[in-house]
Amino acid sequence: MKDYKVRRLFSTPVFHFEIENYKKLNTELENYILTLKKKYEKGQKKSNYGGWHSPFFDLVNNSTVKKFVLIIQKFIQKVIIDEIGWKYNSDKVKIAPIWSIVNKKGSFNIQHNHPNAYLSAVYYVRFPENSGNIKFFDPKEQKNIRYPKIKNYTDMSAAITEITPKEGDLLIFPAYLYHAVGENLSEDDRIIISFNVDIENE
Amino acid sequence: MAKKKIYNLFPVPIFQYKIENYQEINQELLNYILELQKKNKIGNTHSNRGGWHSPNFDLVNEGPPINFINKFKDFLKHIISSDMGWEYIPNKQRIVAMWAIINKKNSFNVMHNHQNCYLSASYYVRKPEDSGDITFFDPKEAKTYRFPKIEKYTEYSTEIVTIEPEEGDLLIFPSYLYHAVGENLSDDNRVVVSFNIDIGY
């Protein structure tokens, strides 16, 4: 085929960071989460099926949470300023709420997005093999509702993209982006931390 | 700093292809279009403001439109099957309509998309300088309706992208993609041919 140009416009970004020296941090976070779990066994009911959804983290008094916030803040700032190009005013950027989900064997998360925030994120504290990947859904309804027969899925015809993360990975993406988590098929718990980022109007 | 990767998910493609020996086919198309205009001076009103929108071309009988189609049919097959990954069944994909728009000085096209087809195209027969570029609009309402203050337009924060094509360029894009054409600020006419492609099962 003669040369031609393909411009890929208006894609939805998922920013993927690998946190350095995450092991010690993850042990500390896991202890905090398991303590919360003991205290609030019922948790909350959101997109979690079978899994435990924690109450929202204590952002004021807990030193482990505060340490975590200091780490993620840098990445959020980088995404907002360098990658997306939004104005960053530290007084207006709110990282809240922050919560955890523990998916034991057989648990999963149904498709959902995060209203009233601009960015959402997920951080992997424990991620056993086959414990459930995250799937993202194309936000363009007009493309998903009617399309020709698909022979090969390409980045332009796919309506779903699955990402396989590792422990210590942080994914940041637009809060409107629908996502779901596959069933945990391993024997071990999958533990993640999730949070929203909102920016107040100026 | 930690390692970084960006997944650019669900892009909207715009294919840009230069027709071979376009000068010749452009002259043929221009003559055909001007003949149509003589017969139907009023034309149709769709997205055109001030410009003349032709009736649909004759795609049945031999003539300039068929000669034009022959110039890009292999390319079209290629993007359908390779880039989009859609199944290519020759008698299931068809050009449902083809027409021309002549934008004289100060004419433009308001934002619109093309319904009941999968791909749309615009081909540049005459494109004087400053005669109006094509602007595409982000189809994600959730993103374009409410957003933080933008300090720097990037591929992620922008909601419009303008492309400056040249004569002989063929642009093909998903029909759902809203677009508009800027005002013709030159003294010469801007002439495009547009068409829609639908694909059956």
mmCIF file of C-alpha atoms in Angstrom, chain B residues 3-195:
data_model
loop_
_atom_site.group_PDB
_atom_site.id
_atom_site.type_symbol
_atom_site.label_atom_id
_atom_site.label_comp_id
_atom_site.label_asym_id
_atom_site.label_seq_id
_atom_site.Cartn_x
_atom_site.Cartn_y
_atom_site.Cartn_z
ATOM 1 C CA LYS B 3 9.270 4.478 35.118
ATOM 2 C CA LYS B 4 6.389 5.771 33.052
ATOM 3 C CA LYS B 5 4.281 4.431 30.226
ATOM 4 C CA ILE B 6 1.181 5.950 28.622
ATOM 5 C CA TYR B 7 -1.518 3.831 27.048
ATOM 6 C CA ASN B 8 -3.362 5.916 24.473
ATOM 7 C CA LEU B 9 -6.636 4.054 24.393
ATOM 8 C CA PHE B 10 -9.497 4.216 21.922
ATOM 9 C CA PRO B 11 -8.136 6.747 19.415
ATOM 10 C CA VAL B 12 -10.298 8.178 16.647
ATOM 11 C CA PRO B 13 -8.422 7.648 13.378
ATOM 12 C CA ILE B 14 -8.099 10.083 10.500
ATOM 13 C CA PHE B 15 -6.529 8.558 7.414
ATOM 14 C CA GLN B 16 -4.786 10.908 5.034
ATOM 15 C CA TYR B 17 -3.930 9.639 1.555
ATOM 16 C CA LYS B 18 -2.584 11.468 -1.487
ATOM 17 C CA ILE B 19 -4.305 10.435 -4.720
ATOM 18 C CA GLU B 20 -1.821 9.588 -7.467
ATOM 19 C CA ASN B 21 -1.739 12.022 -10.400
ATOM 20 C CA TYR B 22 -4.426 14.041 -8.688
ATOM 21 C CA GLN B 23 -4.153 17.011 -11.054
ATOM 22 C CA GLU B 24 -5.787 15.061 -13.849
ATOM 23 C CA ILE B 25 -8.674 13.615 -11.822
ATOM 24 C CA ASN B 26 -9.200 16.979 -10.122
ATOM 25 C CA GLN B 27 -9.720 18.700 -13.460
ATOM 26 C CA GLU B 28 -12.172 15.970 -14.486
ATOM 27 C CA LEU B 29 -14.062 16.259 -11.198
ATOM 28 C CA LEU B 30 -14.096 20.046 -11.349
ATOM 29 C CA ASN B 31 -15.638 20.024 -14.835
ATOM 30 C CA TYR B 32 -18.226 17.506 -13.673
ATOM 31 C CA ILE B 33 -19.054 19.585 -10.581
ATOM 32 C CA LEU B 34 -19.368 22.853 -12.518
ATOM 33 C CA GLU B 35 -21.696 21.127 -14.998
ATOM 34 C CA LEU B 36 -23.869 19.984 -12.053
ATOM 35 C CA GLN B 37 -23.875 23.498 -10.649
ATOM 36 C CA LYS B 38 -25.075 24.934 -13.965
ATOM 37 C CA LYS B 39 -28.024 22.544 -13.913
ATOM 38 C CA ASN B 40 -28.844 23.014 -10.244
ATOM 39 C CA LYS B 41 -27.813 26.469 -9.117
ATOM 40 C CA ILE B 42 -29.643 26.386 -5.799
ATOM 41 C CA GLY B 43 -28.116 23.138 -4.599
ATOM 42 C CA ASN B 44 -28.905 21.576 -1.219
ATOM 43 C CA THR B 45 -28.631 23.030 2.251
ATOM 44 C CA HIS B 46 -26.922 20.908 4.880
ATOM 45 C CA SER B 47 -23.897 22.123 6.855
ATOM 46 C CA ASN B 48 -23.014 24.658 4.135
ATOM 47 C CA ARG B 49 -23.377 28.358 4.953
ATOM 48 C CA GLY B 50 -22.941 30.502 1.870
ATOM 49 C CA GLY B 51 -21.458 27.634 -0.102
ATOM 50 C CA TRP B 52 -23.067 25.497 -2.799
ATOM 51 C CA HIS B 53 -23.840 21.864 -1.896
ATOM 52 C CA SER B 54 -24.332 19.746 -5.002
ATOM 53 C CA PRO B 55 -26.953 17.077 -5.533
ATOM 54 C CA ASN B 56 -25.599 13.535 -5.214
ATOM 55 C CA PHE B 57 -23.217 12.338 -7.918
ATOM 56 C CA ASP B 58 -24.131 9.635 -10.415
ATOM 57 C CA LEU B 59 -22.386 6.525 -9.086
ATOM 58 C CA VAL B 60 -24.043 4.135 -11.536
ATOM 59 C CA ASN B 61 -22.870 5.252 -14.968
ATOM 60 C CA GLU B 62 -19.286 5.617 -16.156
ATOM 61 C CA GLY B 63 -17.904 9.079 -15.558
ATOM 62 C CA PRO B 64 -15.614 11.187 -13.374
ATOM 63 C CA PRO B 65 -17.073 9.942 -10.030
ATOM 64 C CA ILE B 66 -16.403 6.302 -10.980
ATOM 65 C CA ASN B 67 -12.918 7.217 -12.244
ATOM 66 C CA PHE B 68 -12.300 8.894 -8.890
ATOM 67 C CA ILE B 69 -13.519 5.870 -6.914
ATOM 68 C CA ASN B 70 -11.125 3.675 -8.865
ATOM 69 C CA LYS B 71 -8.255 5.810 -7.594
ATOM 70 C CA PHE B 72 -8.865 5.031 -3.912
ATOM 71 C CA LYS B 73 -10.744 1.726 -3.784
ATOM 72 C CA ASP B 74 -7.622 -0.309 -2.918
ATOM 73 C CA PHE B 75 -6.724 2.162 -0.190
ATOM 74 C CA LEU B 76 -10.232 1.963 1.212
ATOM 75 C CA LYS B 77 -10.077 -1.822 1.270
ATOM 76 C CA HIS B 78 -6.733 -1.595 3.055
ATOM 77 C CA ILE B 79 -7.888 0.679 5.864
ATOM 78 C CA ILE B 80 -11.108 -1.271 6.376
ATOM 79 C CA SER B 81 -9.389 -4.620 6.672
ATOM 80 C CA SER B 82 -5.951 -3.738 8.085
ATOM 81 C CA ASP B 83 -6.331 -0.588 10.164
ATOM 82 C CA MET B 84 -9.903 -0.904 11.352
ATOM 83 C CA GLY B 85 -9.756 -4.694 11.410
ATOM 84 C CA TRP B 86 -13.273 -4.942 9.973
ATOM 85 C CA GLU B 87 -14.227 -7.837 7.750
ATOM 86 C CA TYR B 88 -13.964 -6.822 4.100
ATOM 87 C CA ILE B 89 -16.747 -8.312 1.975
ATOM 88 C CA PRO B 90 -16.620 -6.590 -1.446
ATOM 89 C CA ASN B 91 -20.342 -6.462 -2.156
ATOM 90 C CA LYS B 92 -21.229 -5.467 1.412
ATOM 91 C CA GLN B 93 -19.339 -2.192 1.479
ATOM 92 C CA ARG B 94 -20.688 0.627 -0.610
ATOM 93 C CA ILE B 95 -20.426 4.330 -1.154
ATOM 94 C CA VAL B 96 -23.887 5.480 -0.181
ATOM 95 C CA ALA B 97 -23.577 9.055 -1.421
ATOM 96 C CA MET B 98 -21.026 11.370 -2.976
ATOM 97 C CA TRP B 99 -21.380 15.099 -3.429
ATOM 98 C CA ALA B 100 -19.400 18.320 -3.823
ATOM 99 C CA ILE B 101 -19.292 21.564 -1.905
ATOM 100 C CA ILE B 102 -18.065 24.818 -3.376
ATOM 101 C CA ASN B 103 -17.249 27.401 -0.739
ATOM 102 C CA LYS B 104 -16.785 30.804 -2.294
ATOM 103 C CA LYS B 105 -15.298 33.675 -0.295
ATOM 104 C CA ASN B 106 -16.752 33.886 3.257
ATOM 105 C CA SER B 107 -18.543 30.546 3.074
ATOM 106 C CA PHE B 108 -18.025 27.881 5.725
ATOM 107 C CA ASN B 109 -19.585 24.682 7.109
ATOM 108 C CA VAL B 110 -21.124 24.407 10.559
ATOM 109 C CA MET B 111 -20.361 21.497 12.855
ATOM 110 C CA HIS B 112 -22.013 18.263 11.735
ATOM 111 C CA ASN B 113 -21.487 14.540 11.406
ATOM 112 C CA HIS B 114 -22.745 11.997 8.869
ATOM 113 C CA GLN B 115 -25.485 9.615 9.960
ATOM 114 C CA ASN B 116 -26.190 6.036 8.969
ATOM 115 C CA CYS B 117 -22.756 5.145 7.656
ATOM 116 C CA TYR B 118 -19.413 4.085 9.133
ATOM 117 C CA LEU B 119 -16.829 6.135 7.323
ATOM 118 C CA SER B 120 -16.911 9.567 5.751
ATOM 119 C CA ALA B 121 -14.423 11.291 3.539
ATOM 120 C CA SER B 122 -13.433 14.604 2.210
ATOM 121 C CA TYR B 123 -11.310 15.062 -0.895
ATOM 122 C CA TYR B 124 -9.685 18.311 -1.933
ATOM 123 C CA VAL B 125 -10.218 19.314 -5.563
ATOM 124 C CA ARG B 126 -9.398 23.011 -5.131
ATOM 125 C CA LYS B 127 -7.869 24.260 -1.904
ATOM 126 C CA PRO B 128 -6.572 27.830 -2.158
ATOM 127 C CA GLU B 129 -4.559 29.145 0.782
ATOM 128 C CA ASP B 130 -6.737 30.375 3.687
ATOM 129 C CA SER B 131 -9.864 28.908 2.136
ATOM 130 C CA GLY B 132 -10.882 27.128 5.357
ATOM 131 C CA ASP B 133 -9.401 24.156 7.189
ATOM 132 C CA ILE B 134 -11.300 21.239 8.636
ATOM 133 C CA THR B 135 -11.694 21.036 12.416
ATOM 134 C CA PHE B 136 -12.591 17.827 14.243
ATOM 135 C CA PHE B 137 -14.315 17.746 17.636
ATOM 136 C CA ASP B 138 -13.654 15.280 20.447
ATOM 137 C CA PRO B 139 -16.638 12.884 20.549
ATOM 138 C CA LYS B 140 -16.388 12.318 24.327
ATOM 139 C CA GLU B 141 -19.008 14.529 25.924
ATOM 140 C CA ALA B 142 -17.974 13.472 29.415
ATOM 141 C CA LYS B 143 -14.603 15.061 28.731
ATOM 142 C CA THR B 144 -15.661 18.165 26.826
ATOM 143 C CA TYR B 145 -18.559 19.197 29.045
ATOM 144 C CA ARG B 146 -16.644 19.840 32.278
ATOM 145 C CA PHE B 147 -12.905 20.110 32.686
ATOM 146 C CA PRO B 148 -10.309 21.973 34.768
ATOM 147 C CA LYS B 149 -8.739 25.178 33.557
ATOM 148 C CA ILE B 150 -6.406 24.413 30.673
ATOM 149 C CA GLU B 151 -2.972 25.959 30.821
ATOM 150 C CA LYS B 152 -1.367 24.119 27.931
ATOM 151 C CA TYR B 153 -3.249 22.432 25.115
ATOM 152 C CA THR B 154 -2.000 18.877 24.699
ATOM 153 C CA GLU B 155 -3.435 15.918 22.846
ATOM 154 C CA TYR B 156 -5.257 15.040 26.089
ATOM 155 C CA SER B 157 -6.687 18.429 27.021
ATOM 156 C CA THR B 158 -7.634 19.718 23.576
ATOM 157 C CA GLU B 159 -11.142 19.126 22.315
ATOM 158 C CA ILE B 160 -10.542 20.267 18.737
ATOM 159 C CA VAL B 161 -7.935 19.381 16.144
ATOM 160 C CA THR B 162 -7.568 21.281 12.880
ATOM 161 C CA ILE B 163 -6.035 19.660 9.825
ATOM 162 C CA GLU B 164 -4.724 21.604 6.856
ATOM 163 C CA PRO B 165 -5.048 19.378 3.834
ATOM 164 C CA GLU B 166 -3.716 20.075 0.345
ATOM 165 C CA GLU B 167 -5.174 19.520 -3.087
ATOM 166 C CA GLY B 168 -5.174 15.824 -3.916
ATOM 167 C CA ASP B 169 -5.514 14.769 -0.249
ATOM 168 C CA LEU B 170 -8.203 12.323 0.747
ATOM 169 C CA LEU B 171 -9.232 12.286 4.416
ATOM 170 C CA ILE B 172 -11.255 9.343 5.720
ATOM 171 C CA PHE B 173 -12.647 9.303 9.263
ATOM 172 C CA PRO B 174 -15.422 7.709 11.338
ATOM 173 C CA SER B 175 -18.798 9.155 10.368
ATOM 174 C CA TYR B 176 -19.742 9.872 13.991
ATOM 175 C CA LEU B 177 -16.885 12.354 14.272
ATOM 176 C CA TYR B 178 -18.214 15.919 14.324
ATOM 177 C CA HIS B 179 -16.379 18.386 12.106
ATOM 178 C CA ALA B 180 -16.675 21.905 10.692
ATOM 179 C CA VAL B 181 -14.966 23.947 8.006
ATOM 180 C CA GLY B 182 -13.562 27.413 8.598
ATOM 181 C CA GLU B 183 -14.502 30.486 6.612
ATOM 182 C CA ASN B 184 -12.999 30.867 3.148
ATOM 183 C CA LEU B 185 -10.901 34.011 3.518
ATOM 184 C CA SER B 186 -9.370 33.774 0.055
ATOM 185 C CA ASP B 187 -10.824 35.192 -3.161
ATOM 186 C CA ASP B 188 -10.922 31.801 -4.836
ATOM 187 C CA ASN B 189 -13.350 28.931 -4.554
ATOM 188 C CA ARG B 190 -12.661 25.949 -2.307
ATOM 189 C CA VAL B 191 -13.988 22.758 -3.896
ATOM 190 C CA VAL B 192 -14.295 19.454 -2.044
ATOM 191 C CA VAL B 193 -15.872 16.105 -2.798
ATOM 192 C CA SER B 194 -17.354 14.279 0.156
ATOM 193 C CA PHE B 195 -18.732 10.774 0.447
#
